């Protein structure tokens, strides 16, 4: 009996031991629905999955062979990697893994969750307390940067923006040939990568070096959301996707980070062919992220404000010390500007700097600098425009451009005098004739950069496209160069010289026409209307000189609609004149 | 087709562009002169930076990037981030001290735990020459001098 009991106990113990120790071989509670999970929007966001594939091009980002095109394969491969405790897996994909453990509670029974120590250390160092979407605005003299740029800033809990970290997405290259650059930048020839650098370094670039104003849009990301963002950033930091200037660019790729930070956010899918930086800021605003806009003026603006303040001081004695102080401050800023343009070497610069600053320190502290805050770029008109116009010659003109801003558009929220358009097409319908192309500009850029006592930029412009010239359609190339001056606040005057070239494939005498024109203009800008007068006299090598004077006005009706009036007078060399008055409706979307 | 046309025009324009700038973050060491220089080498090379919004420096990830090999100040304990900030911003800190105010100065004072910043700024302004003793002063010396003066 005793032996039977002993045997029974042994058998029972053996089975119990077996039962409770190797849950492996029993019907395990671990299971998951791979298909359903892989169709979860958040999983797809983590993979940057859009239009049937992941936008990430690095092979290392995928554990499954077809991971780039199959979220399900990638999910299954990730889970296998977790269970097998594949090398470094917890540090390679911390965001994915965290999410999987949340979605599959039984996963921890197969493999216990492990934090990634390096990531934890990084998050501790960053102490993210506030997120900001930073928007350096256009640089007036530089066409590509006329669209601006965006990057994210994560502030730590010291409340000091300067020591915050900037998260940037950009193309990596050491290329030196301009054409190759431009070509590759447009067509995905470069790898785009995320990087992090101190915010003060970005300020040095944009505000100090490039004279660009910066708008800082504060976001309402919670601490948990910022940690999610950083965790995901950690898993994509060593990956790249091909960079496309127009679409998969700096601004677009930040949106992925925000979508991962906050579930059920829809940002990347609101763009399908172009991403102009300000539009990405608009999308972020529409998604409810932005709480406040802060303006950071460029160094150029600060210098101008110093000069104005100094000039506004009276000649009386108490002001003299202050005047010297302003001058000392201006001298320092100009010295730094010269150094940034490499006009003096470092040794000379540092010596002069110390000398200047010694003097400055003995002069009084200055009152707060008054710099007029421009309108928030978010108040600007939308990027694409269609127009409908009628004129006194019974013609109807229909216009369309996908981007961005020209001389007739209201300048609220834009850098004044900076005009850039791509693919601006105008169709014309005349009585008893069929509709045809009146003008088509592939690219149209004008940079009317104001000259003053300190800054002396050259104004310039270029236009390439097709144009109706002497009732026939020609290919056209015009350029212009000149100077622009401010004649009052928000009023500028330009004087340009404009060479032009028209070409038409035919055997006629006038199949190639060269022209040159002096061009003068005055533009007056207001928040809700603008008035301009442009006068030019074109001399052509084939004769048929043409004088044109145009007075125009655009008035805002709503943020995205406006009415434009043009009164144009043409006079040819026989003094025959024609006046064309037209009324247009602009609609921006 | 439209994209191709836009792209071709953009190439032409970008290649012709005249005043975009490439930022060159020079490794300035531990002293004055931490100014970003515009790369004047070729007009068109500058366009690139504007096009791709990249810098010609290394793309990095993480705070304590780029070893400075600068000496640490002796009179106060500064972490990596603070040391890097003071070394990279020697110029703007100097300008701020001479002016008696400024964001860079405020940031530095916070990093070395100075509480009454307004009073500190005034004292430092009156003692500028004792902080920035020469044009070759290092960031460690500047920080030590600041502590000594306050």
JSON list of C-alpha atoms in Angstrom, two decimals, chain A residues 159-300:
[
{"chain": "A", "resi": 159, "resn": "UNK", "atom": "CA", "xyz": [12.79, 75.86, -20.50]},
{"chain": "A", "resi": 160, "resn": "UNK", "atom": "CA", "xyz": [15.80, 76.93, -22.56]},
{"chain": "A", "resi": 161, "resn": "UNK", "atom": "CA", "xyz": [15.11, 76.66, -26.28]},
{"chain": "A", "resi": 162, "resn": "UNK", "atom": "CA", "xyz": [18.76, 77.01, -27.14]},
{"chain": "A", "resi": 163, "resn": "UNK", "atom": "CA", "xyz": [19.72, 73.71, -25.55]},
{"chain": "A", "resi": 164, "resn": "UNK", "atom": "CA", "xyz": [16.77, 71.89, -27.06]},
{"chain": "A", "resi": 165, "resn": "UNK", "atom": "CA", "xyz": [17.29, 69.24, -29.70]},
{"chain": "A", "resi": 166, "resn": "UNK", "atom": "CA", "xyz": [16.25, 69.73, -33.30]},
{"chain": "A", "resi": 167, "resn": "UNK", "atom": "CA", "xyz": [15.01, 66.71, -35.22]},
{"chain": "A", "resi": 168, "resn": "UNK", "atom": "CA", "xyz": [15.69, 67.23, -38.87]},
{"chain": "A", "resi": 169, "resn": "UNK", "atom": "CA", "xyz": [15.14, 65.20, -42.03]},
{"chain": "A", "resi": 170, "resn": "UNK", "atom": "CA", "xyz": [17.42, 65.98, -44.92]},
{"chain": "A", "resi": 171, "resn": "UNK", "atom": "CA", "xyz": [19.34, 64.59, -47.83]},
{"chain": "A", "resi": 172, "resn": "UNK", "atom": "CA", "xyz": [22.93, 63.49, -47.34]},
{"chain": "A", "resi": 173, "resn": "UNK", "atom": "CA", "xyz": [25.47, 64.23, -49.97]},
{"chain": "A", "resi": 174, "resn": "UNK", "atom": "CA", "xyz": [28.94, 65.59, -50.65]},
{"chain": "A", "resi": 175, "resn": "UNK", "atom": "CA", "xyz": [28.13, 66.45, -54.27]},
{"chain": "A", "resi": 176, "resn": "UNK", "atom": "CA", "xyz": [29.74, 69.56, -55.72]},
{"chain": "A", "resi": 177, "resn": "UNK", "atom": "CA", "xyz": [28.18, 69.83, -59.16]},
{"chain": "A", "resi": 178, "resn": "UNK", "atom": "CA", "xyz": [25.11, 72.05, -59.16]},
{"chain": "A", "resi": 179, "resn": "UNK", "atom": "CA", "xyz": [23.23, 70.38, -61.98]},
{"chain": "A", "resi": 180, "resn": "UNK", "atom": "CA", "xyz": [23.81, 66.94, -60.55]},
{"chain": "A", "resi": 181, "resn": "UNK", "atom": "CA", "xyz": [22.61, 68.19, -57.18]},
{"chain": "A", "resi": 182, "resn": "UNK", "atom": "CA", "xyz": [19.47, 69.71, -58.50]},
{"chain": "A", "resi": 183, "resn": "UNK", "atom": "CA", "xyz": [18.68, 66.68, -60.63]},
{"chain": "A", "resi": 184, "resn": "UNK", "atom": "CA", "xyz": [19.32, 64.15, -57.89]},
{"chain": "A", "resi": 185, "resn": "UNK", "atom": "CA", "xyz": [17.54, 66.23, -55.28]},
{"chain": "A", "resi": 186, "resn": "UNK", "atom": "CA", "xyz": [14.42, 66.25, -57.40]},
{"chain": "A", "resi": 187, "resn": "UNK", "atom": "CA", "xyz": [14.41, 62.66, -58.53]},
{"chain": "A", "resi": 188, "resn": "UNK", "atom": "CA", "xyz": [15.33, 60.73, -55.41]},
{"chain": "A", "resi": 189, "resn": "UNK", "atom": "CA", "xyz": [19.04, 60.49, -56.04]},
{"chain": "A", "resi": 190, "resn": "UNK", "atom": "CA", "xyz": [19.93, 61.07, -52.41]},
{"chain": "A", "resi": 191, "resn": "UNK", "atom": "CA", "xyz": [19.29, 59.27, -49.19]},
{"chain": "A", "resi": 192, "resn": "UNK", "atom": "CA", "xyz": [17.13, 61.21, -46.79]},
{"chain": "A", "resi": 193, "resn": "UNK", "atom": "CA", "xyz": [17.84, 60.64, -43.13]},
{"chain": "A", "resi": 194, "resn": "UNK", "atom": "CA", "xyz": [16.69, 61.83, -39.75]},
{"chain": "A", "resi": 195, "resn": "UNK", "atom": "CA", "xyz": [19.24, 63.49, -37.54]},
{"chain": "A", "resi": 196, "resn": "UNK", "atom": "CA", "xyz": [19.34, 65.32, -34.25]},
{"chain": "A", "resi": 197, "resn": "UNK", "atom": "CA", "xyz": [21.41, 68.34, -33.43]},
{"chain": "A", "resi": 198, "resn": "UNK", "atom": "CA", "xyz": [21.28, 71.13, -30.86]},
{"chain": "A", "resi": 199, "resn": "UNK", "atom": "CA", "xyz": [18.76, 73.84, -31.69]},
{"chain": "A", "resi": 200, "resn": "UNK", "atom": "CA", "xyz": [21.35, 76.59, -31.33]},
{"chain": "A", "resi": 201, "resn": "UNK", "atom": "CA", "xyz": [23.16, 75.12, -34.33]},
{"chain": "A", "resi": 202, "resn": "UNK", "atom": "CA", "xyz": [20.02, 75.40, -36.46]},
{"chain": "A", "resi": 203, "resn": "UNK", "atom": "CA", "xyz": [19.55, 79.01, -35.36]},
{"chain": "A", "resi": 204, "resn": "UNK", "atom": "CA", "xyz": [23.09, 79.82, -36.38]},
{"chain": "A", "resi": 205, "resn": "UNK", "atom": "CA", "xyz": [22.35, 78.45, -39.83]},
{"chain": "A", "resi": 206, "resn": "UNK", "atom": "CA", "xyz": [19.00, 79.97, -40.54]},
{"chain": "A", "resi": 207, "resn": "UNK", "atom": "CA", "xyz": [18.67, 83.09, -38.53]},
{"chain": "A", "resi": 208, "resn": "UNK", "atom": "CA", "xyz": [22.24, 84.24, -38.34]},
{"chain": "A", "resi": 209, "resn": "UNK", "atom": "CA", "xyz": [23.71, 83.02, -41.55]},
{"chain": "A", "resi": 210, "resn": "UNK", "atom": "CA", "xyz": [20.77, 83.01, -43.86]},
{"chain": "A", "resi": 211, "resn": "UNK", "atom": "CA", "xyz": [18.88, 86.05, -42.62]},
{"chain": "A", "resi": 212, "resn": "UNK", "atom": "CA", "xyz": [15.72, 84.01, -42.43]},
{"chain": "A", "resi": 213, "resn": "UNK", "atom": "CA", "xyz": [12.97, 84.63, -39.94]},
{"chain": "A", "resi": 214, "resn": "UNK", "atom": "CA", "xyz": [11.92, 81.63, -37.92]},
{"chain": "A", "resi": 215, "resn": "UNK", "atom": "CA", "xyz": [8.42, 80.80, -36.76]},
{"chain": "A", "resi": 216, "resn": "UNK", "atom": "CA", "xyz": [8.16, 78.38, -33.85]},
{"chain": "A", "resi": 217, "resn": "UNK", "atom": "CA", "xyz": [4.81, 76.61, -33.61]},
{"chain": "A", "resi": 218, "resn": "UNK", "atom": "CA", "xyz": [4.36, 75.10, -30.17]},
{"chain": "A", "resi": 219, "resn": "UNK", "atom": "CA", "xyz": [2.69, 71.69, -30.19]},
{"chain": "A", "resi": 220, "resn": "UNK", "atom": "CA", "xyz": [0.51, 70.08, -27.54]},
{"chain": "A", "resi": 221, "resn": "UNK", "atom": "CA", "xyz": [2.31, 66.73, -27.50]},
{"chain": "A", "resi": 222, "resn": "UNK", "atom": "CA", "xyz": [2.17, 65.08, -24.08]},
{"chain": "A", "resi": 223, "resn": "UNK", "atom": "CA", "xyz": [5.26, 63.67, -22.44]},
{"chain": "A", "resi": 224, "resn": "UNK", "atom": "CA", "xyz": [4.10, 60.17, -23.31]},
{"chain": "A", "resi": 225, "resn": "UNK", "atom": "CA", "xyz": [3.65, 61.18, -26.95]},
{"chain": "A", "resi": 226, "resn": "UNK", "atom": "CA", "xyz": [7.10, 62.70, -27.09]},
{"chain": "A", "resi": 227, "resn": "UNK", "atom": "CA", "xyz": [8.59, 59.54, -25.63]},
{"chain": "A", "resi": 228, "resn": "UNK", "atom": "CA", "xyz": [6.75, 57.54, -28.32]},
{"chain": "A", "resi": 229, "resn": "UNK", "atom": "CA", "xyz": [8.18, 59.87, -30.95]},
{"chain": "A", "resi": 230, "resn": "UNK", "atom": "CA", "xyz": [11.71, 59.45, -29.62]},
{"chain": "A", "resi": 231, "resn": "UNK", "atom": "CA", "xyz": [11.30, 55.70, -29.35]},
{"chain": "A", "resi": 232, "resn": "UNK", "atom": "CA", "xyz": [10.25, 55.47, -32.98]},
{"chain": "A", "resi": 233, "resn": "UNK", "atom": "CA", "xyz": [12.95, 57.91, -34.05]},
{"chain": "A", "resi": 234, "resn": "UNK", "atom": "CA", "xyz": [15.41, 55.55, -32.40]},
{"chain": "A", "resi": 235, "resn": "UNK", "atom": "CA", "xyz": [14.29, 52.69, -34.63]},
{"chain": "A", "resi": 236, "resn": "UNK", "atom": "CA", "xyz": [14.50, 54.74, -37.86]},
{"chain": "A", "resi": 237, "resn": "UNK", "atom": "CA", "xyz": [17.65, 56.67, -37.03]},
{"chain": "A", "resi": 238, "resn": "UNK", "atom": "CA", "xyz": [19.89, 54.42, -39.08]},
{"chain": "A", "resi": 239, "resn": "UNK", "atom": "CA", "xyz": [17.49, 54.08, -41.99]},
{"chain": "A", "resi": 240, "resn": "UNK", "atom": "CA", "xyz": [16.98, 56.20, -45.07]},
{"chain": "A", "resi": 241, "resn": "UNK", "atom": "CA", "xyz": [14.37, 56.79, -47.72]},
{"chain": "A", "resi": 242, "resn": "UNK", "atom": "CA", "xyz": [15.08, 58.40, -51.06]},
{"chain": "A", "resi": 243, "resn": "UNK", "atom": "CA", "xyz": [14.71, 62.16, -50.87]},
{"chain": "A", "resi": 244, "resn": "UNK", "atom": "CA", "xyz": [12.48, 63.98, -53.35]},
{"chain": "A", "resi": 245, "resn": "UNK", "atom": "CA", "xyz": [12.55, 67.77, -53.13]},
{"chain": "A", "resi": 246, "resn": "UNK", "atom": "CA", "xyz": [8.88, 68.17, -54.08]},
{"chain": "A", "resi": 247, "resn": "UNK", "atom": "CA", "xyz": [7.23, 65.40, -52.14]},
{"chain": "A", "resi": 248, "resn": "UNK", "atom": "CA", "xyz": [9.13, 63.05, -49.88]},
{"chain": "A", "resi": 249, "resn": "UNK", "atom": "CA", "xyz": [11.06, 65.91, -48.39]},
{"chain": "A", "resi": 250, "resn": "UNK", "atom": "CA", "xyz": [12.02, 67.43, -45.06]},
{"chain": "A", "resi": 251, "resn": "UNK", "atom": "CA", "xyz": [8.52, 68.53, -44.18]},
{"chain": "A", "resi": 252, "resn": "UNK", "atom": "CA", "xyz": [6.74, 65.39, -45.30]},
{"chain": "A", "resi": 253, "resn": "UNK", "atom": "CA", "xyz": [8.94, 63.03, -43.34]},
{"chain": "A", "resi": 254, "resn": "UNK", "atom": "CA", "xyz": [8.40, 64.85, -40.05]},
{"chain": "A", "resi": 255, "resn": "UNK", "atom": "CA", "xyz": [4.73, 64.01, -40.36]},
{"chain": "A", "resi": 256, "resn": "UNK", "atom": "CA", "xyz": [5.45, 60.29, -39.86]},
{"chain": "A", "resi": 257, "resn": "UNK", "atom": "CA", "xyz": [6.95, 61.11, -36.48]},
{"chain": "A", "resi": 258, "resn": "UNK", "atom": "CA", "xyz": [3.87, 63.02, -35.40]},
{"chain": "A", "resi": 259, "resn": "UNK", "atom": "CA", "xyz": [1.57, 60.24, -36.60]},
{"chain": "A", "resi": 260, "resn": "UNK", "atom": "CA", "xyz": [3.45, 57.72, -34.49]},
{"chain": "A", "resi": 261, "resn": "UNK", "atom": "CA", "xyz": [3.47, 60.07, -31.50]},
{"chain": "A", "resi": 262, "resn": "UNK", "atom": "CA", "xyz": [-0.30, 60.40, -31.52]},
{"chain": "A", "resi": 263, "resn": "UNK", "atom": "CA", "xyz": [-2.52, 57.55, -32.69]},
{"chain": "A", "resi": 264, "resn": "UNK", "atom": "CA", "xyz": [-5.28, 58.17, -35.20]},
{"chain": "A", "resi": 265, "resn": "UNK", "atom": "CA", "xyz": [-3.65, 61.24, -36.64]},
{"chain": "A", "resi": 266, "resn": "UNK", "atom": "CA", "xyz": [-4.00, 61.69, -40.36]},
{"chain": "A", "resi": 267, "resn": "UNK", "atom": "CA", "xyz": [-1.17, 63.67, -41.90]},
{"chain": "A", "resi": 268, "resn": "UNK", "atom": "CA", "xyz": [0.80, 61.79, -44.54]},
{"chain": "A", "resi": 269, "resn": "UNK", "atom": "CA", "xyz": [-2.32, 60.70, -46.38]},
{"chain": "A", "resi": 270, "resn": "UNK", "atom": "CA", "xyz": [-3.41, 64.28, -46.92]},
{"chain": "A", "resi": 271, "resn": "UNK", "atom": "CA", "xyz": [-0.57, 64.71, -49.41]},
{"chain": "A", "resi": 272, "resn": "UNK", "atom": "CA", "xyz": [-0.42, 62.97, -52.74]},
{"chain": "A", "resi": 273, "resn": "UNK", "atom": "CA", "xyz": [1.91, 64.86, -55.05]},
{"chain": "A", "resi": 274, "resn": "UNK", "atom": "CA", "xyz": [3.51, 67.89, -53.51]},
{"chain": "A", "resi": 275, "resn": "UNK", "atom": "CA", "xyz": [4.49, 68.93, -50.02]},
{"chain": "A", "resi": 276, "resn": "UNK", "atom": "CA", "xyz": [5.22, 72.61, -49.66]},
{"chain": "A", "resi": 277, "resn": "UNK", "atom": "CA", "xyz": [6.54, 73.19, -46.11]},
{"chain": "A", "resi": 278, "resn": "UNK", "atom": "CA", "xyz": [3.86, 75.70, -45.09]},
{"chain": "A", "resi": 279, "resn": "UNK", "atom": "CA", "xyz": [1.22, 73.17, -46.19]},
{"chain": "A", "resi": 280, "resn": "UNK", "atom": "CA", "xyz": [2.69, 70.59, -43.82]},
{"chain": "A", "resi": 281, "resn": "UNK", "atom": "CA", "xyz": [2.37, 73.16, -41.02]},
{"chain": "A", "resi": 282, "resn": "UNK", "atom": "CA", "xyz": [-1.25, 73.73, -42.06]},
{"chain": "A", "resi": 283, "resn": "UNK", "atom": "CA", "xyz": [-1.90, 69.98, -41.89]},
{"chain": "A", "resi": 284, "resn": "UNK", "atom": "CA", "xyz": [-0.40, 69.85, -38.41]},
{"chain": "A", "resi": 285, "resn": "UNK", "atom": "CA", "xyz": [-2.60, 72.78, -37.39]},
{"chain": "A", "resi": 286, "resn": "UNK", "atom": "CA", "xyz": [-5.72, 71.15, -38.83]},
{"chain": "A", "resi": 287, "resn": "UNK", "atom": "CA", "xyz": [-4.93, 67.98, -36.89]},
{"chain": "A", "resi": 288, "resn": "UNK", "atom": "CA", "xyz": [-5.11, 70.05, -33.71]},
{"chain": "A", "resi": 289, "resn": "UNK", "atom": "CA", "xyz": [-1.47, 70.04, -32.64]},
{"chain": "A", "resi": 290, "resn": "UNK", "atom": "CA", "xyz": [-0.57, 73.73, -32.64]},
{"chain": "A", "resi": 291, "resn": "UNK", "atom": "CA", "xyz": [-1.14, 75.86, -29.55]},
{"chain": "A", "resi": 292, "resn": "UNK", "atom": "CA", "xyz": [0.90, 78.98, -30.14]},
{"chain": "A", "resi": 293, "resn": "UNK", "atom": "CA", "xyz": [3.13, 80.69, -32.71]},
{"chain": "A", "resi": 294, "resn": "UNK", "atom": "CA", "xyz": [6.36, 82.41, -31.63]},
{"chain": "A", "resi": 295, "resn": "UNK", "atom": "CA", "xyz": [8.33, 84.70, -33.95]},
{"chain": "A", "resi": 296, "resn": "UNK", "atom": "CA", "xyz": [12.12, 84.71, -33.97]},
{"chain": "A", "resi": 297, "resn": "UNK", "atom": "CA", "xyz": [13.45, 87.50, -36.20]},
{"chain": "A", "resi": 298, "resn": "UNK", "atom": "CA", "xyz": [16.53, 86.98, -38.34]},
{"chain": "A", "resi": 299, "resn": "UNK", "atom": "CA", "xyz": [19.81, 88.65, -37.56]},
{"chain": "A", "resi": 300, "resn": "UNK", "atom": "CA", "xyz": [19.27, 90.89, -40.59]}
]
